[in-house]
């Protein structure tokens, strides 16, 4: 959920006091917390803008660590938000080469992997993502390394390698559960549910939906979007018409409050799938076209290709 009005007002006030005092360290922290709040709500452009402001103050305060923390968000925002692939690659590459240390470089590599996979460069993407994950592991950050299974799985999905996609997610989830992490584990479980659903293994998909629901916190916007979308298609498969369509439309509505392109495209695809499963494939064409248009606007050519194949399987005609 987003912040309460009163909390927001207190926040704004804190920012103004720090501005007035010209407190660089305080302002860096303030803008970093604004960025984090935007990140939790999956608002990439807002998050990146707040992170940029935090960095400007952190540089004045000579806080290298805060600069680095913010650069990690920025790389992720450029990759996951609406910024076109070629521009995002350019900006993330600039950060990667900026000598900010190995962890920033590793995260930048993972995000360049995401972006190049969208253009069909699967081998180099895999090397970048795996290398980045290993660096985080070696640095003693196993939870984050395990969570990056989600990004590796998206590359595998784009490459059309369903076995790798499933394996990577299962390993990531096992690792996160072993480390006692819930935040990333819940989303990883839902990624796995989506993978199993698209492989036609519906009871397993339902099992991981349930697991994701049990682990999720109320703050985690993306999990509720994934849950609604998956639950909708699973209900449609069981012939629960009204429930299915309402859920799929709710997922889109939740996604609208974010600017993560993948979430926008995926929720529309799930509505198209839901309608097709309910025998309404003519109606399904509109959300299907929208899903493809969102991916193309990002420059995600391989994601669009995968979605197109899926629509063909379901008998949905797209232009």
PDB file of N, CA and C in Angstrom, residues 27 29 32 39 85 91 111-112 127 129 133 141 146-147 169 187 192 266 280 284 287-288 296:
ATOM      1  N   UNK A  27      19.820  14.921   3.720  1.00  0.00           N
ATOM      2  CA  UNK A  27      19.066  14.973   2.452  1.00  0.00           C
ATOM      3  C   UNK A  27      19.320  13.731   1.607  1.00  0.00           C
ATOM      4  N   UNK A  29      19.915  10.778   2.727  1.00  0.00           N
ATOM      5  CA  UNK A  29      19.117   9.723   3.348  1.00  0.00           C
ATOM      6  C   UNK A  29      17.625   9.927   3.043  1.00  0.00           C
ATOM      7  N   UNK A  32      16.895   8.977  -0.462  1.00  0.00           N
ATOM      8  CA  UNK A  32      17.025   7.526  -0.614  1.00  0.00           C
ATOM      9  C   UNK A  32      15.775   6.830  -0.073  1.00  0.00           C
ATOM     10  N   UNK A  39      10.224   2.403  -5.023  1.00  0.00           N
ATOM     11  CA  UNK A  39      10.621   1.066  -5.477  1.00  0.00           C
ATOM     12  C   UNK A  39       9.619   0.007  -5.015  1.00  0.00           C
ATOM     13  N   UNK A  85      14.976   0.192 -24.436  1.00  0.00           N
ATOM     14  CA  UNK A  85      16.128  -0.684 -24.235  1.00  0.00           C
ATOM     15  C   UNK A  85      17.462  -0.027 -24.584  1.00  0.00           C
ATOM     16  N   UNK A  91      22.809   3.934 -20.480  1.00  0.00           N
ATOM     17  CA  UNK A  91      22.920   4.523 -19.142  1.00  0.00           C
ATOM     18  C   UNK A  91      23.460   3.544 -18.115  1.00  0.00           C
ATOM     19  N   UNK A 111      21.570  -6.262 -15.020  1.00  0.00           N
ATOM     20  CA  UNK A 111      20.551  -5.481 -15.723  1.00  0.00           C
ATOM     21  C   UNK A 111      20.848  -5.362 -17.213  1.00  0.00           C
ATOM     22  N   UNK A 112      22.130  -5.272 -17.572  1.00  0.00           N
ATOM     23  CA  UNK A 112      22.472  -5.273 -19.001  1.00  0.00           C
ATOM     24  C   UNK A 112      22.123  -6.635 -19.604  1.00  0.00           C
ATOM     25  N   UNK A 127      25.744 -15.100 -19.366  1.00  0.00           N
ATOM     26  CA  UNK A 127      27.076 -14.916 -18.758  1.00  0.00           C
ATOM     27  C   UNK A 127      27.073 -13.711 -17.822  1.00  0.00           C
ATOM     28  N   UNK A 129      24.474 -12.287 -16.260  1.00  0.00           N
ATOM     29  CA  UNK A 129      23.616 -12.489 -15.092  1.00  0.00           C
ATOM     30  C   UNK A 129      24.268 -13.456 -14.104  1.00  0.00           C
ATOM     31  N   UNK A 133      25.579 -12.596 -10.310  1.00  0.00           N
ATOM     32  CA  UNK A 133      25.077 -13.320  -9.134  1.00  0.00           C
ATOM     33  C   UNK A 133      26.240 -13.892  -8.324  1.00  0.00           C
ATOM     34  N   UNK A 141      26.738 -11.912   0.162  1.00  0.00           N
ATOM     35  CA  UNK A 141      25.340 -11.446   0.084  1.00  0.00           C
ATOM     36  C   UNK A 141      24.490 -12.516  -0.605  1.00  0.00           C
ATOM     37  N   UNK A 146      20.609 -15.077  -4.487  1.00  0.00           N
ATOM     38  CA  UNK A 146      19.535 -16.060  -4.715  1.00  0.00           C
ATOM     39  C   UNK A 146      18.312 -15.384  -5.335  1.00  0.00           C
ATOM     40  N   UNK A 147      18.010 -14.171  -4.881  1.00  0.00           N
ATOM     41  CA  UNK A 147      16.854 -13.435  -5.400  1.00  0.00           C
ATOM     42  C   UNK A 147      17.017 -13.136  -6.886  1.00  0.00           C
ATOM     43  N   UNK A 169      14.579 -21.098 -10.969  1.00  0.00           N
ATOM     44  CA  UNK A 169      13.640 -20.610  -9.952  1.00  0.00           C
ATOM     45  C   UNK A 169      13.557 -21.560  -8.759  1.00  0.00           C
ATOM     46  N   UNK A 187       8.034 -13.670  -3.887  1.00  0.00           N
ATOM     47  CA  UNK A 187       7.951 -13.316  -5.306  1.00  0.00           C
ATOM     48  C   UNK A 187       8.524 -14.435  -6.172  1.00  0.00           C
ATOM     49  N   UNK A 192       7.730 -18.921 -10.027  1.00  0.00           N
ATOM     50  CA  UNK A 192       7.726 -20.365 -10.291  1.00  0.00           C
ATOM     51  C   UNK A 192       6.306 -20.837 -10.617  1.00  0.00           C
ATOM     52  N   UNK A 266       2.487  -8.362 -18.790  1.00  0.00           N
ATOM     53  CA  UNK A 266       2.096  -9.673 -18.265  1.00  0.00           C
ATOM     54  C   UNK A 266       0.629  -9.694 -17.833  1.00  0.00           C
ATOM     55  N   UNK A 280     -13.622 -17.006 -25.177  1.00  0.00           N
ATOM     56  CA  UNK A 280     -13.892 -15.668 -25.728  1.00  0.00           C
ATOM     57  C   UNK A 280     -12.644 -15.128 -26.426  1.00  0.00           C
ATOM     58  N   UNK A 284     -10.296 -11.614 -26.593  1.00  0.00           N
ATOM     59  CA  UNK A 284      -8.943 -11.720 -26.037  1.00  0.00           C
ATOM     60  C   UNK A 284      -7.913 -10.990 -26.899  1.00  0.00           C
ATOM     61  N   UNK A 287      -6.596  -7.230 -25.390  1.00  0.00           N
ATOM     62  CA  UNK A 287      -5.515  -7.219 -24.399  1.00  0.00           C
ATOM     63  C   UNK A 287      -4.220  -7.869 -24.919  1.00  0.00           C
ATOM     64  N   UNK A 288      -4.363  -8.863 -25.801  1.00  0.00           N
ATOM     65  CA  UNK A 288      -3.171  -9.505 -26.373  1.00  0.00           C
ATOM     66  C   UNK A 288      -2.362  -8.498 -27.178  1.00  0.00           C
ATOM     67  N   UNK A 296       6.883  -3.998 -27.258  1.00  0.00           N
ATOM     68  CA  UNK A 296       7.568  -3.338 -28.388  1.00  0.00           C
ATOM     69  C   UNK A 296       8.006  -1.927 -28.034  1.00  0.00           C
TER      70      UNK A 296
END
